[in-house]
Each structure stands twice: as structure tokens, then as C-alpha cells.
Amino acid sequence: MKRRVKYRWLSPDGYIHLGMSDGRIVAEHRHVWECAYGAIPDGHQIHHRDGNRANNRLENLVPLLPGHHKREHVQHWTGPGGEWWKRCTKCGRAAPEDDFPTKRYVDGVRKTRGNCHECERARLRAKKGLPAEGNSHRNFGRFIGPRDSVSGA
Ligand SMILES: [Zn+2]
Ligand SMILES: [Zn+2]
């Protein structure tokens, strides 16, 4: 027995819901994705690429793990030159999106990380077990003048 869609409505939360012939109610974006690809992978959420929860065209939908999904929803706004700006999820500094490190390319479109270059560098250093930048070891090996000039007279 194949389920049919009986009702379709826009919910106050911006999602379109479907009333199915078997009496169940499903979110349209989940239904559209599952009709095309089968069951949604465990623990994944369906994300709307363009941010419009009612745009349930297949190419607008992508399954993401909750952690990655949250990143896609980092606040964006338009800067003075019409460019996209966003805020670093780590330090809160705002910058044009082009200034954020590259995360990956999707269909030739550059996707950026949620954290800025500095935070990304700090993250990678911490991962490698290196001390944070800007600490007391900074001047090691740097010529700071003849010995006499330091001790003074
Ligand atoms: Zn989403
Ligand atoms: Zn940052």
C-alpha cells in the first residue's frame, strides 16, 4: 500500500507539513528527500540550503549531522558593499564571509568555516599540542641588541 499526500499546509514555524493517507503527519522536506534517496541517515537533519524552510525542492535539501547543521545557521547579514558578513562562532568577531577560511567546495561554491582565521589557527595549534600564539616564547631567537645595551650602564 502506497501512502498518498492528502493535505499540505504551511505551519507557523515556516515548515510545510503533509497529512498522509495513512493518517500520519510528516514534514514535507523530510518526505521529499526520502522519496528521492530513501531513509534519512541516522541522526541527520534535513537542512534547507537557501534558508527558506518552505523551499522543499530536492536540490535545496541536504542531510546534515546536528553539529554541522548548527554551523550552517550561523548568522549572516549584508555588508555595505552587498557582500555577506558573518560572525565568528568562537570569538564573535564579524567579518566578510570571504575572509573566513575555506571549509569545502560544493558544486564550485566555496563554503566557509564558522570560525575566523585566528580561531582556526588556534584550533589547529591546539590539535597539534602546540602552545597558543602570542605567548612569552615569541621573542626567542630574535636579535634584541648587544648584551651591553640590555644590562645598561
Ligand atoms: Zn537548516
Ligand atoms: Zn574567531
PDB file of C-alpha atoms and ligand atoms in Angstrom:
ATOM      1  CA  MET A   1       0.000   0.000   0.000  1.00  0.00           C
ATOM      2  CA  LYS A   2       1.497   3.315  -1.055  1.00  0.00           C
ATOM      3  CA  ARG A   3       0.924   6.368   1.093  1.00  0.00           C
ATOM      4  CA  ARG A   4      -0.528   9.381  -0.633  1.00  0.00           C
ATOM      5  CA  VAL A   5      -0.473  13.023   0.360  1.00  0.00           C
ATOM      6  CA  LYS A   6      -3.933  14.178   1.419  1.00  0.00           C
ATOM      7  CA  TYR A   7      -3.246  17.613   2.882  1.00  0.00           C
ATOM      8  CA  ARG A   8      -0.425  20.117   2.604  1.00  0.00           C
ATOM      9  CA  TRP A   9      -0.101  23.199   4.797  1.00  0.00           C
ATOM     10  CA  LEU A  10       2.407  25.808   5.930  1.00  0.00           C
ATOM     11  CA  SER A  11       2.983  25.659   9.677  1.00  0.00           C
ATOM     12  CA  PRO A  12       3.602  28.795  11.765  1.00  0.00           C
ATOM     13  CA  ASP A  13       7.221  27.635  12.196  1.00  0.00           C
ATOM     14  CA  GLY A  14       7.791  28.026   8.462  1.00  0.00           C
ATOM     15  CA  TYR A  15       7.847  24.329   7.586  1.00  0.00           C
ATOM     16  CA  ILE A  16       5.384  22.699   5.221  1.00  0.00           C
ATOM     17  CA  HIS A  17       3.645  19.666   6.651  1.00  0.00           C
ATOM     18  CA  LEU A  18       1.820  16.892   4.866  1.00  0.00           C
ATOM     19  CA  GLY A  19      -1.155  14.864   6.019  1.00  0.00           C
ATOM     20  CA  MET A  20      -0.745  11.377   4.600  1.00  0.00           C
ATOM     21  CA  SER A  21      -3.429   8.912   3.542  1.00  0.00           C
ATOM     22  CA  ASP A  22      -2.450   6.644   6.447  1.00  0.00           C
ATOM     23  CA  GLY A  23      -3.306   9.458   8.884  1.00  0.00           C
ATOM     24  CA  ARG A  24       0.272  10.391   9.721  1.00  0.00           C
ATOM     25  CA  ILE A  25       1.701  13.888   9.531  1.00  0.00           C
ATOM     26  CA  VAL A  26       5.176  14.336   8.089  1.00  0.00           C
ATOM     27  CA  ALA A  27       7.412  17.307   7.339  1.00  0.00           C
ATOM     28  CA  GLU A  28       7.485  17.882   3.590  1.00  0.00           C
ATOM     29  CA  HIS A  29      11.256  18.437   3.397  1.00  0.00           C
ATOM     30  CA  ARG A  30      11.887  15.061   5.037  1.00  0.00           C
ATOM     31  CA  HIS A  31       9.298  13.408   2.827  1.00  0.00           C
ATOM     32  CA  VAL A  32      10.748  14.887  -0.397  1.00  0.00           C
ATOM     33  CA  TRP A  33      14.271  13.805   0.495  1.00  0.00           C
ATOM     34  CA  GLU A  34      13.184  10.293   1.498  1.00  0.00           C
ATOM     35  CA  CYS A  35      11.154   9.826  -1.665  1.00  0.00           C
ATOM     36  CA  ALA A  36      14.294  10.520  -3.696  1.00  0.00           C
ATOM     37  CA  TYR A  37      17.025   8.836  -1.651  1.00  0.00           C
ATOM     38  CA  GLY A  38      15.371   6.524   0.853  1.00  0.00           C
ATOM     39  CA  ALA A  39      15.506   6.733   4.641  1.00  0.00           C
ATOM     40  CA  ILE A  40      17.347   9.747   6.079  1.00  0.00           C
ATOM     41  CA  PRO A  41      20.691   8.605   7.554  1.00  0.00           C
ATOM     42  CA  ASP A  42      20.583   8.034  11.301  1.00  0.00           C
ATOM     43  CA  GLY A  43      20.719  11.188  13.398  1.00  0.00           C
ATOM     44  CA  HIS A  44      20.725  13.531  10.393  1.00  0.00           C
ATOM     45  CA  GLN A  45      18.564  16.606   9.964  1.00  0.00           C
ATOM     46  CA  ILE A  46      17.435  17.931   6.610  1.00  0.00           C
ATOM     47  CA  HIS A  47      18.810  21.409   6.022  1.00  0.00           C
ATOM     48  CA  HIS A  48      17.434  23.994   3.571  1.00  0.00           C
ATOM     49  CA  ARG A  49      20.444  25.357   1.682  1.00  0.00           C
ATOM     50  CA  ASP A  50      18.827  28.716   0.940  1.00  0.00           C
ATOM     51  CA  GLY A  51      17.445  29.116   4.467  1.00  0.00           C
ATOM     52  CA  ASN A  52      13.840  29.026   3.261  1.00  0.00           C
ATOM     53  CA  ARG A  53      12.069  26.251   5.178  1.00  0.00           C
ATOM     54  CA  ALA A  54       9.255  26.190   2.668  1.00  0.00           C
ATOM     55  CA  ASN A  55      11.528  25.646  -0.351  1.00  0.00           C
ATOM     56  CA  ASN A  56      11.415  21.871  -0.498  1.00  0.00           C
ATOM     57  CA  ARG A  57      12.849  21.387  -3.949  1.00  0.00           C
ATOM     58  CA  LEU A  58      15.213  18.417  -3.766  1.00  0.00           C
ATOM     59  CA  GLU A  59      18.316  20.424  -4.683  1.00  0.00           C
ATOM     60  CA  ASN A  60      17.619  22.748  -1.752  1.00  0.00           C
ATOM     61  CA  LEU A  61      17.727  19.905   0.757  1.00  0.00           C
ATOM     62  CA  VAL A  62      20.791  18.337   2.319  1.00  0.00           C
ATOM     63  CA  PRO A  63      21.076  15.941   5.281  1.00  0.00           C
ATOM     64  CA  LEU A  64      23.470  17.177   7.957  1.00  0.00           C
ATOM     65  CA  LEU A  65      24.501  15.967  11.381  1.00  0.00           C
ATOM     66  CA  PRO A  66      23.169  18.336  14.066  1.00  0.00           C
ATOM     67  CA  GLY A  67      26.629  19.806  14.795  1.00  0.00           C
ATOM     68  CA  HIS A  68      27.219  20.680  11.154  1.00  0.00           C
ATOM     69  CA  HIS A  69      23.670  21.839  10.770  1.00  0.00           C
ATOM     70  CA  LYS A  70      24.083  24.407  13.521  1.00  0.00           C
ATOM     71  CA  ARG A  71      27.097  25.832  11.731  1.00  0.00           C
ATOM     72  CA  GLU A  72      25.090  26.363   8.571  1.00  0.00           C
ATOM     73  CA  HIS A  73      22.775  28.564  10.584  1.00  0.00           C
ATOM     74  CA  VAL A  74      25.453  30.988  11.744  1.00  0.00           C
ATOM     75  CA  GLN A  75      24.001  34.451  11.462  1.00  0.00           C
ATOM     76  CA  HIS A  76      24.600  36.191   8.134  1.00  0.00           C
ATOM     77  CA  TRP A  77      23.880  39.732   7.072  1.00  0.00           C
ATOM     78  CA  THR A  78      24.667  42.012   4.159  1.00  0.00           C
ATOM     79  CA  GLY A  79      27.602  44.411   4.408  1.00  0.00           C
ATOM     80  CA  PRO A  80      27.901  47.931   2.918  1.00  0.00           C
ATOM     81  CA  GLY A  81      29.139  46.613  -0.452  1.00  0.00           C
ATOM     82  CA  GLY A  82      26.401  43.993  -0.705  1.00  0.00           C
ATOM     83  CA  GLU A  83      28.777  41.251   0.452  1.00  0.00           C
ATOM     84  CA  TRP A  84      27.836  38.638   3.035  1.00  0.00           C
ATOM     85  CA  TRP A  85      29.097  39.154   6.557  1.00  0.00           C
ATOM     86  CA  LYS A  86      29.043  36.737   9.412  1.00  0.00           C
ATOM     87  CA  ARG A  87      30.222  36.419  12.957  1.00  0.00           C
ATOM     88  CA  CYS A  88      32.898  34.011  14.150  1.00  0.00           C
ATOM     89  CA  THR A  89      31.241  31.317  16.255  1.00  0.00           C
ATOM     90  CA  LYS A  90      34.280  31.198  18.562  1.00  0.00           C
ATOM     91  CA  CYS A  91      35.399  34.782  19.233  1.00  0.00           C
ATOM     92  CA  GLY A  92      32.333  36.654  17.967  1.00  0.00           C
ATOM     93  CA  ARG A  93      34.298  38.947  15.628  1.00  0.00           C
ATOM     94  CA  ALA A  94      32.377  39.934  12.495  1.00  0.00           C
ATOM     95  CA  ALA A  95      33.999  39.852   9.037  1.00  0.00           C
ATOM     96  CA  PRO A  96      33.039  39.496   5.374  1.00  0.00           C
ATOM     97  CA  GLU A  97      32.411  35.839   4.624  1.00  0.00           C
ATOM     98  CA  ASP A  98      35.204  35.841   2.029  1.00  0.00           C
ATOM     99  CA  ASP A  99      37.673  36.409   4.875  1.00  0.00           C
ATOM    100  CA  PHE A 100      36.698  33.186   6.625  1.00  0.00           C
ATOM    101  CA  PRO A 101      38.738  30.044   5.994  1.00  0.00           C
ATOM    102  CA  THR A 102      37.514  27.626   3.366  1.00  0.00           C
ATOM    103  CA  LYS A 103      35.751  24.550   4.629  1.00  0.00           C
ATOM    104  CA  ARG A 104      34.963  22.849   1.332  1.00  0.00           C
ATOM    105  CA  TYR A 105      33.614  23.426  -2.151  1.00  0.00           C
ATOM    106  CA  VAL A 106      30.097  22.373  -3.054  1.00  0.00           C
ATOM    107  CA  ASP A 107      29.326  22.456  -6.770  1.00  0.00           C
ATOM    108  CA  GLY A 108      32.101  25.009  -7.226  1.00  0.00           C
ATOM    109  CA  VAL A 109      30.735  27.248  -4.476  1.00  0.00           C
ATOM    110  CA  ARG A 110      33.139  27.972  -1.637  1.00  0.00           C
ATOM    111  CA  LYS A 111      31.743  27.150   1.791  1.00  0.00           C
ATOM    112  CA  THR A 112      33.470  28.844   4.694  1.00  0.00           C
ATOM    113  CA  ARG A 113      34.116  27.761   8.241  1.00  0.00           C
ATOM    114  CA  GLY A 114      32.138  29.153  11.175  1.00  0.00           C
ATOM    115  CA  ASN A 115      35.309  30.333  12.886  1.00  0.00           C
ATOM    116  CA  CYS A 116      37.673  33.071  11.696  1.00  0.00           C
ATOM    117  CA  HIS A 117      41.300  32.582  10.580  1.00  0.00           C
ATOM    118  CA  GLU A 118      42.709  33.338  14.026  1.00  0.00           C
ATOM    119  CA  CYS A 119      40.380  30.928  15.795  1.00  0.00           C
ATOM    120  CA  GLU A 120      41.024  28.298  13.159  1.00  0.00           C
ATOM    121  CA  ARG A 121      44.800  28.701  13.592  1.00  0.00           C
ATOM    122  CA  ALA A 122      44.427  28.445  17.368  1.00  0.00           C
ATOM    123  CA  ARG A 123      42.270  25.345  16.958  1.00  0.00           C
ATOM    124  CA  LEU A 124      44.821  23.645  14.705  1.00  0.00           C
ATOM    125  CA  ARG A 125      47.691  24.556  17.047  1.00  0.00           C
ATOM    126  CA  ALA A 126      45.790  23.121  19.996  1.00  0.00           C
ATOM    127  CA  LYS A 127      45.115  19.977  17.972  1.00  0.00           C
ATOM    128  CA  LYS A 128      48.850  19.563  17.328  1.00  0.00           C
ATOM    129  CA  GLY A 129      49.588  20.190  21.005  1.00  0.00           C
ATOM    130  CA  LEU A 130      51.403  23.466  20.304  1.00  0.00           C
ATOM    131  CA  PRO A 131      51.218  26.405  22.730  1.00  0.00           C
ATOM    132  CA  ALA A 132      48.895  29.269  21.868  1.00  0.00           C
ATOM    133  CA  GLU A 133      50.303  32.083  19.749  1.00  0.00           C
ATOM    134  CA  GLY A 134      51.456  35.335  21.312  1.00  0.00           C
ATOM    135  CA  ASN A 135      52.958  33.794  24.443  1.00  0.00           C
ATOM    136  CA  SER A 136      56.303  34.536  26.160  1.00  0.00           C
ATOM    137  CA  HIS A 137      58.306  32.399  23.723  1.00  0.00           C
ATOM    138  CA  ARG A 138      57.577  34.856  20.989  1.00  0.00           C
ATOM    139  CA  ASN A 139      60.980  36.642  21.064  1.00  0.00           C
ATOM    140  CA  PHE A 140      63.103  33.507  21.227  1.00  0.00           C
ATOM    141  CA  GLY A 141      65.913  33.638  18.682  1.00  0.00           C
ATOM    142  CA  ARG A 142      65.258  37.251  17.826  1.00  0.00           C
ATOM    143  CA  PHE A 143      68.179  39.692  18.000  1.00  0.00           C
ATOM    144  CA  ILE A 144      67.307  42.380  20.530  1.00  0.00           C
ATOM    145  CA  GLY A 145      70.663  44.241  20.687  1.00  0.00           C
ATOM    146  CA  PRO A 146      74.157  43.769  22.073  1.00  0.00           C
ATOM    147  CA  ARG A 147      74.399  42.399  25.596  1.00  0.00           C
ATOM    148  CA  ASP A 148      75.695  45.712  26.992  1.00  0.00           C
ATOM    149  CA  SER A 149      72.660  47.570  25.830  1.00  0.00           C
ATOM    150  CA  VAL A 150      70.444  45.232  27.868  1.00  0.00           C
ATOM    151  CA  SER A 151      72.383  45.374  31.150  1.00  0.00           C
ATOM    152  CA  GLY A 152      72.779  49.159  30.806  1.00  0.00           C
ATOM    153  CA  ALA A 153      75.438  51.297  32.403  1.00  0.00           C
TER     154      ALA A 153
HETATM  155 ZN    ZN B   1      18.889  24.071   8.327  1.00  0.00          ZN
HETATM  156 ZN    ZN B   2      37.300  33.967  15.758  1.00  0.00          ZN
END
